[in-house]
CSV table of C-alpha atoms and ligand atoms in Angstrom, one decimal:
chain,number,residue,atom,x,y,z
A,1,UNK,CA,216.7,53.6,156.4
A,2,UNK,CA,220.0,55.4,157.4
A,3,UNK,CA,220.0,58.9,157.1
A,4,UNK,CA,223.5,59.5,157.1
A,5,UNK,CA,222.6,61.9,153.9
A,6,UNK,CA,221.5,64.9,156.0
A,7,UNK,CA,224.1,67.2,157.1
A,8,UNK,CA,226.0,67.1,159.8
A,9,UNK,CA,226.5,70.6,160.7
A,10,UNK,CA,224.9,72.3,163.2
A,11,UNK,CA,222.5,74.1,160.8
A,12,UNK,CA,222.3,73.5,157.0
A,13,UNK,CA,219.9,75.9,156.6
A,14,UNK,CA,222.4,78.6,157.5
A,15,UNK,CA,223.8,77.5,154.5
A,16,UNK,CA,220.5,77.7,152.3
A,17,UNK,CA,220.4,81.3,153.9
A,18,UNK,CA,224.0,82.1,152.5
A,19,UNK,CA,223.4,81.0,149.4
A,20,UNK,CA,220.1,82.9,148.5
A,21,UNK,CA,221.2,85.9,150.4
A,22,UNK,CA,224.4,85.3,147.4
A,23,UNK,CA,221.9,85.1,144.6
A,24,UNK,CA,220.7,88.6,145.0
A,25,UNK,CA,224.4,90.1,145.6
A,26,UNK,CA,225.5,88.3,142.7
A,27,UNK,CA,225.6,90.3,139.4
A,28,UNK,CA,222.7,89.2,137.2
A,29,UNK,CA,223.1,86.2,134.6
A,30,UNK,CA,223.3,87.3,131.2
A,31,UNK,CA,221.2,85.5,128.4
A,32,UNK,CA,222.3,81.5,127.4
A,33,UNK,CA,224.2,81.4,131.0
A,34,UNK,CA,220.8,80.1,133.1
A,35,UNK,CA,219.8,76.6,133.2
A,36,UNK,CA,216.9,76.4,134.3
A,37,UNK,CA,215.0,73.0,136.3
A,38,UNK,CA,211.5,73.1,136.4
A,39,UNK,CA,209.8,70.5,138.7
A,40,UNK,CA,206.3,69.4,138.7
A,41,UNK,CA,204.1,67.2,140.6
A,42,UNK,CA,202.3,66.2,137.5
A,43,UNK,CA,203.0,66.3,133.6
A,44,UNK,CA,201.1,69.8,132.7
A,45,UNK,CA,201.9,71.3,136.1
A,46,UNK,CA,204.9,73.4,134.9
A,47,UNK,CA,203.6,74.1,131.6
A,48,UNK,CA,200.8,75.5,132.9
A,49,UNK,CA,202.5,78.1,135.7
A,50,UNK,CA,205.5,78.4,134.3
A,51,UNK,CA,205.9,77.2,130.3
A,52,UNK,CA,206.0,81.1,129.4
A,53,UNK,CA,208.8,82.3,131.5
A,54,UNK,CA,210.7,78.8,130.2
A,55,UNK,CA,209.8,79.4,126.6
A,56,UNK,CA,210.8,83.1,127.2
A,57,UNK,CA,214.4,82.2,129.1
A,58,UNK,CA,214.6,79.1,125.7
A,59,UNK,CA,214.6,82.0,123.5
A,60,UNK,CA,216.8,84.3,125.0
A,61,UNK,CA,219.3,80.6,124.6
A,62,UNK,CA,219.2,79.3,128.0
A,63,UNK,CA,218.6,75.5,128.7
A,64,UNK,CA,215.4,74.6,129.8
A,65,UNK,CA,214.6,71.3,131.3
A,66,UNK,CA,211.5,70.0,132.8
A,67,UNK,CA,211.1,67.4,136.1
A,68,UNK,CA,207.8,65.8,135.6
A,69,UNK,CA,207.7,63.6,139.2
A,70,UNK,CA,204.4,61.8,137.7
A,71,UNK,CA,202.7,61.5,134.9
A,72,UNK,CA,199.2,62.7,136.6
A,73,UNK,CA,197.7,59.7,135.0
A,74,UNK,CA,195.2,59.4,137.4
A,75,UNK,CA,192.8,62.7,136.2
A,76,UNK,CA,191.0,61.3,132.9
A,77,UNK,CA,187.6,59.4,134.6
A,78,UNK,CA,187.2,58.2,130.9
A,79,UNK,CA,190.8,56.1,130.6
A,80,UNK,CA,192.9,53.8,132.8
A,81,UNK,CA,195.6,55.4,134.5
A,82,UNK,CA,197.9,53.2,132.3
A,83,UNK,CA,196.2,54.7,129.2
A,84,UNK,CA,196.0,58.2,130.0
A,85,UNK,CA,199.8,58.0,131.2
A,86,UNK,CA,200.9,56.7,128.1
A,87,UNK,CA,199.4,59.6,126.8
A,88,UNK,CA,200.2,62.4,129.5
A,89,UNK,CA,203.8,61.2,128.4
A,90,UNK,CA,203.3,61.5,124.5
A,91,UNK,CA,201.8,65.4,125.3
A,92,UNK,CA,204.7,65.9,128.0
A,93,UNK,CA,206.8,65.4,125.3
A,94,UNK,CA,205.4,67.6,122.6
A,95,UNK,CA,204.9,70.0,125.2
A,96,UNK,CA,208.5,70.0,125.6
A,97,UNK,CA,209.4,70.3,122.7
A,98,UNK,CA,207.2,73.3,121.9
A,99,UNK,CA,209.1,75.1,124.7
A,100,UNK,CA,212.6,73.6,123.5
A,101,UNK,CA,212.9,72.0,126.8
A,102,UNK,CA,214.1,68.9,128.0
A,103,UNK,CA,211.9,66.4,129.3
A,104,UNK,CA,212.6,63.9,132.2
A,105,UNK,CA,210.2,61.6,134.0
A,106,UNK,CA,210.0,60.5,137.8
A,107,UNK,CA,208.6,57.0,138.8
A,108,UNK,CA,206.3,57.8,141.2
A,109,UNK,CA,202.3,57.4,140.6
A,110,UNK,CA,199.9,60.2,140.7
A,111,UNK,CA,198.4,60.7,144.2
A,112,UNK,CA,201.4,58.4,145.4
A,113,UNK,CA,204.2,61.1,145.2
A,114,UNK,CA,205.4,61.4,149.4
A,115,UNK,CA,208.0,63.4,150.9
A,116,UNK,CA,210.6,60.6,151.3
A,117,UNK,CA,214.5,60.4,151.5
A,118,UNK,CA,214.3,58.3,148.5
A,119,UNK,CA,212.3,61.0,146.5
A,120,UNK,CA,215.3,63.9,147.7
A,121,UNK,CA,217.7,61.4,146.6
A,122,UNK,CA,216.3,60.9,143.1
A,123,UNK,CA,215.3,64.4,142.3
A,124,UNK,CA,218.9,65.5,143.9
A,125,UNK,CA,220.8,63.4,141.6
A,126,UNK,CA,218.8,65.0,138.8
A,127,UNK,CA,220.0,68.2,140.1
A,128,UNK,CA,223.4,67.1,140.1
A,129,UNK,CA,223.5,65.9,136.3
A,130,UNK,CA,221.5,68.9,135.2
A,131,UNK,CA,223.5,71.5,137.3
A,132,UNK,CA,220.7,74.4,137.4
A,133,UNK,CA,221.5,78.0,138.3
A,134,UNK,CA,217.4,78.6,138.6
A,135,UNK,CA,214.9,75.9,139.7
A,136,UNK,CA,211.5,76.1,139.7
A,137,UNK,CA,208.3,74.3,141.4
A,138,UNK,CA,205.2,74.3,143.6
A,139,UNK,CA,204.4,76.4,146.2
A,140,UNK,CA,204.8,75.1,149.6
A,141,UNK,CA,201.1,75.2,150.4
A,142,UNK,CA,198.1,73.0,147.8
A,143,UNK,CA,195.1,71.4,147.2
A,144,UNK,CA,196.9,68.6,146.3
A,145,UNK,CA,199.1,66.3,148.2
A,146,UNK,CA,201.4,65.5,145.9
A,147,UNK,CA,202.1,69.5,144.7
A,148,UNK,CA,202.9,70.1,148.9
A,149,UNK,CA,205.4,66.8,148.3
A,150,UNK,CA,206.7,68.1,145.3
A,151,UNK,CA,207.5,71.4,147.1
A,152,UNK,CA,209.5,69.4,149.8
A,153,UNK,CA,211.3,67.2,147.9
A,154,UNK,CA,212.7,69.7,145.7
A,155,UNK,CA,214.0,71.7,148.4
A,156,UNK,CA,215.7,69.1,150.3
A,157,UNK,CA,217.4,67.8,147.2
A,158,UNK,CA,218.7,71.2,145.8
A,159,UNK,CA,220.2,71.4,149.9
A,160,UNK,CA,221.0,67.4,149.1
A,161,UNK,CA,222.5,67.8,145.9
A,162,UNK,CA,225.1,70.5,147.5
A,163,UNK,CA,226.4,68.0,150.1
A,164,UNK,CA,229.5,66.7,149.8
A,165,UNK,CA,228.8,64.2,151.8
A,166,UNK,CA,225.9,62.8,149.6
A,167,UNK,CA,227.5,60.0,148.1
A,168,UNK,CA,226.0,59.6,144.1
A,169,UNK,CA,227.7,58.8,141.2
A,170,UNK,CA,227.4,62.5,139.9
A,171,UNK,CA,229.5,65.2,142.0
A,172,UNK,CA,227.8,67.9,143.8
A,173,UNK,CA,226.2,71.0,142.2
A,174,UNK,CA,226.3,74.0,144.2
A,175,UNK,CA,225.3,76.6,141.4
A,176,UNK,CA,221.4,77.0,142.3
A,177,UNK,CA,221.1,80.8,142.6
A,178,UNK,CA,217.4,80.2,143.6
A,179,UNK,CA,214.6,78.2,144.3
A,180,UNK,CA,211.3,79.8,142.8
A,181,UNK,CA,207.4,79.4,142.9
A,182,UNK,CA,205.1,79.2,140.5
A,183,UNK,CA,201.5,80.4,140.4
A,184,UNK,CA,199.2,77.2,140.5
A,185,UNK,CA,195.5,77.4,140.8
A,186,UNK,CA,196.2,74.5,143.2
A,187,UNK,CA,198.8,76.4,145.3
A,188,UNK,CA,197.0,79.7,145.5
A,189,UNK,CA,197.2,79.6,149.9
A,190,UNK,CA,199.3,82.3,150.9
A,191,UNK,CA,201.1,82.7,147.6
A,192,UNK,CA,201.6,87.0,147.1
A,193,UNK,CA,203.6,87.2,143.7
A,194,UNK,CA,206.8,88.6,144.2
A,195,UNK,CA,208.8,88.4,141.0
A,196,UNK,CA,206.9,89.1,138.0
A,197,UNK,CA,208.7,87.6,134.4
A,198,UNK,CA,207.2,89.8,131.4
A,199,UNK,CA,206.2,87.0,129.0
A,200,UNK,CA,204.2,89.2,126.5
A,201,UNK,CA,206.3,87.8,123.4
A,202,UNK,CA,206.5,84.2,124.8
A,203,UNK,CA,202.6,84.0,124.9
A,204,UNK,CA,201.8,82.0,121.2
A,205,UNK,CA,205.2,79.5,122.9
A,206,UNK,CA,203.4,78.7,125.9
A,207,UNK,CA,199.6,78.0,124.2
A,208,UNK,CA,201.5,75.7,121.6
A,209,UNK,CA,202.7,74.1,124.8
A,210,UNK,CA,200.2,73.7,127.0
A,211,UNK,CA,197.6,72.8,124.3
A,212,UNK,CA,199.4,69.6,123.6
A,213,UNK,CA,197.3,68.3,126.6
A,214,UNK,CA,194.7,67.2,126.1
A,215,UNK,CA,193.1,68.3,129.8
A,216,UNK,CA,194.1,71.8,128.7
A,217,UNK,CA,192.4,71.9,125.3
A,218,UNK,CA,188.8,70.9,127.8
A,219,UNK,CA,188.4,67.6,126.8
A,220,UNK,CA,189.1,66.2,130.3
A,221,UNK,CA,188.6,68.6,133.3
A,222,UNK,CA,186.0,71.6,133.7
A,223,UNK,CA,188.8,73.6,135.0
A,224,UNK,CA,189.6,76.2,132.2
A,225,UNK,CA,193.2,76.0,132.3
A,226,UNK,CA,194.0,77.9,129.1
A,227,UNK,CA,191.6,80.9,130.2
A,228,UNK,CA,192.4,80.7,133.2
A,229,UNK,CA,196.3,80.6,132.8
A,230,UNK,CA,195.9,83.3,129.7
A,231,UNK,CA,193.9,85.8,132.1
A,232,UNK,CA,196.0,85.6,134.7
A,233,UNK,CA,199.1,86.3,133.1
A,234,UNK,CA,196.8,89.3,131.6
A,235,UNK,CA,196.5,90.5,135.6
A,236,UNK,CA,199.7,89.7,136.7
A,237,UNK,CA,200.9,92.0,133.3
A,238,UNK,CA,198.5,94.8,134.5
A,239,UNK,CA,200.1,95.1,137.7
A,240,UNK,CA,203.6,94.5,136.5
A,241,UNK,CA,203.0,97.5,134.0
A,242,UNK,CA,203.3,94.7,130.9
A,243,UNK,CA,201.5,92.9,128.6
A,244,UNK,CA,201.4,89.7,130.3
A,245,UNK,CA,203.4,88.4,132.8
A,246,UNK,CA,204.5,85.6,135.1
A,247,UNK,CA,204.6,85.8,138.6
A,248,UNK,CA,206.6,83.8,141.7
A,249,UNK,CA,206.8,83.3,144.9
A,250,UNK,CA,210.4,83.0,147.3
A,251,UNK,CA,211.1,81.9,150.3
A,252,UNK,CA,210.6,84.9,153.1
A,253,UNK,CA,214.2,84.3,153.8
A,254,UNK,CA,215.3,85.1,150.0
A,255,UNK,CA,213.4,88.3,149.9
A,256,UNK,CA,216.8,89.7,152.2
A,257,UNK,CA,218.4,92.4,150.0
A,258,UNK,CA,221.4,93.7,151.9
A,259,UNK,CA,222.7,97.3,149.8
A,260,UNK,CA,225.2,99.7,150.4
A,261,UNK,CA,222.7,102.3,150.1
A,262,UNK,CA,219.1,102.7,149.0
A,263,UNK,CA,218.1,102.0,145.7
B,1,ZN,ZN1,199.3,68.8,139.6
């Protein structure tokens, strides 16, 4: 296929550079001004790593909107993967709406999710029409194939999305103030929390949310995501001087703070 999408310029990421280095000059977003795009490999992915921070950013009235790039139909040994989807949508859904999030679906099959110009394209245009200041997803490293893809994807469509010359029907969206990482049991290899988002009031949000799976509730897996999920944001709170927090990952290159004098 052509790929007469990827910039011309000697060296887009000098751009990506700019702009990050620009999200932490910028004066902070005040409350109901964040949209925020949360992309997972699988339906239950974000909820899990990052449904607190989005049920905490819903409440203080920012939009939320969730990216599921596959249903993850493949996980239930017990149901086809055409059964389970159908379901993994349905809880996707009310999982959503527990957070007051959006909900949009990829096409892709679980286990078939791949790194592909056509994938950029698809999740760029989503970027486009949902014009996030904040997006979130997997970290670059995983146990899983398809969370690495995921990672990949997302950050060549946010570049792809900011390209004039990327010809969709939607114009281009250059408003992403950052790219961050969520903490996935999946992802753990060479993830060091970085930010940490105090979610101690948006706790009894994210359970109501991630219990409307049924592979969180223990019916499916022998993982204990709800412990699991609930104890670390217990750790991740101690350290953080909180209750409970959130924590994420940046790129090395976004952790560049340049001041006029210490802080
Ligand atoms: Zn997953």
């Amino acid at each position: 296929m052509p790929r007469s999408w990827r910039p011309s310029g000697p060296c887009p990421g000098l751009w990506a550079l700019a702009l990050v280095t620009a999200v932490w000059a910028a004066p902070v977003a005040g409350a109901g001004d964040r949209t925020l795009l949360a992309i997972g490999a699988h339906a239950g992915d974000v909820e899990n790593s990052s449904g607190a921070i989005l049920a905490r950013h819903r409440r203080l009235g920012d939009r939320v909107v969730i990216l599921h790039l596959t249903l993850g139909e493949g996980g239930n040994p017990k149901m086809s993967p055409a059964a389970y989807g159908e379901q993994k949508k349905r809880e996707a859904l009310a999982a959503a709406q527990a957070l007051g999030a959006e909900a949009l679906f990829g096409p892709w099959k679980d286990g078939e999710l791949r790194d592909t110009e056509e994938a950029a394209r698809f999740v760029a245009d989503v970027v486009r029409q949902v014009k996030p200041t904040h997006v979130i997803t997997h970290w670059k490293a995983s146990l899983h194939p398809d969370h690495a893809a995921a990672h990949r994807i997302v950050n060549a469509a946010v570049l792809l999305a900011s390209l004039e010359g990327f010809e969709s029907l939607h114009p281009r969206h250059r408003g992403v103030r950052g790219v961050f990482y969520a903490e996935n049991w999946e992802d753990a290899e060479g993830f060091t929390p970085y930010l940490y988002v105090d979610v101690g009031e948006d706790l009894g949000a994210w359970k109501a949310a991630v219990t409307s799976y049924e592979f969180v509730r223990g019916g499916i897996s022998s993982f204990p995501y709800l412990e699991y999920y609930e104890s670390l944001a217990r750790v991740r709170g101690a350290v953080a001087g909180k209750r409970f927090a959130v924590a994420l990952e940046v790129d090395p290159f976004a952790k560049k703070r340049v001041l006029d004098t210490l802080p």
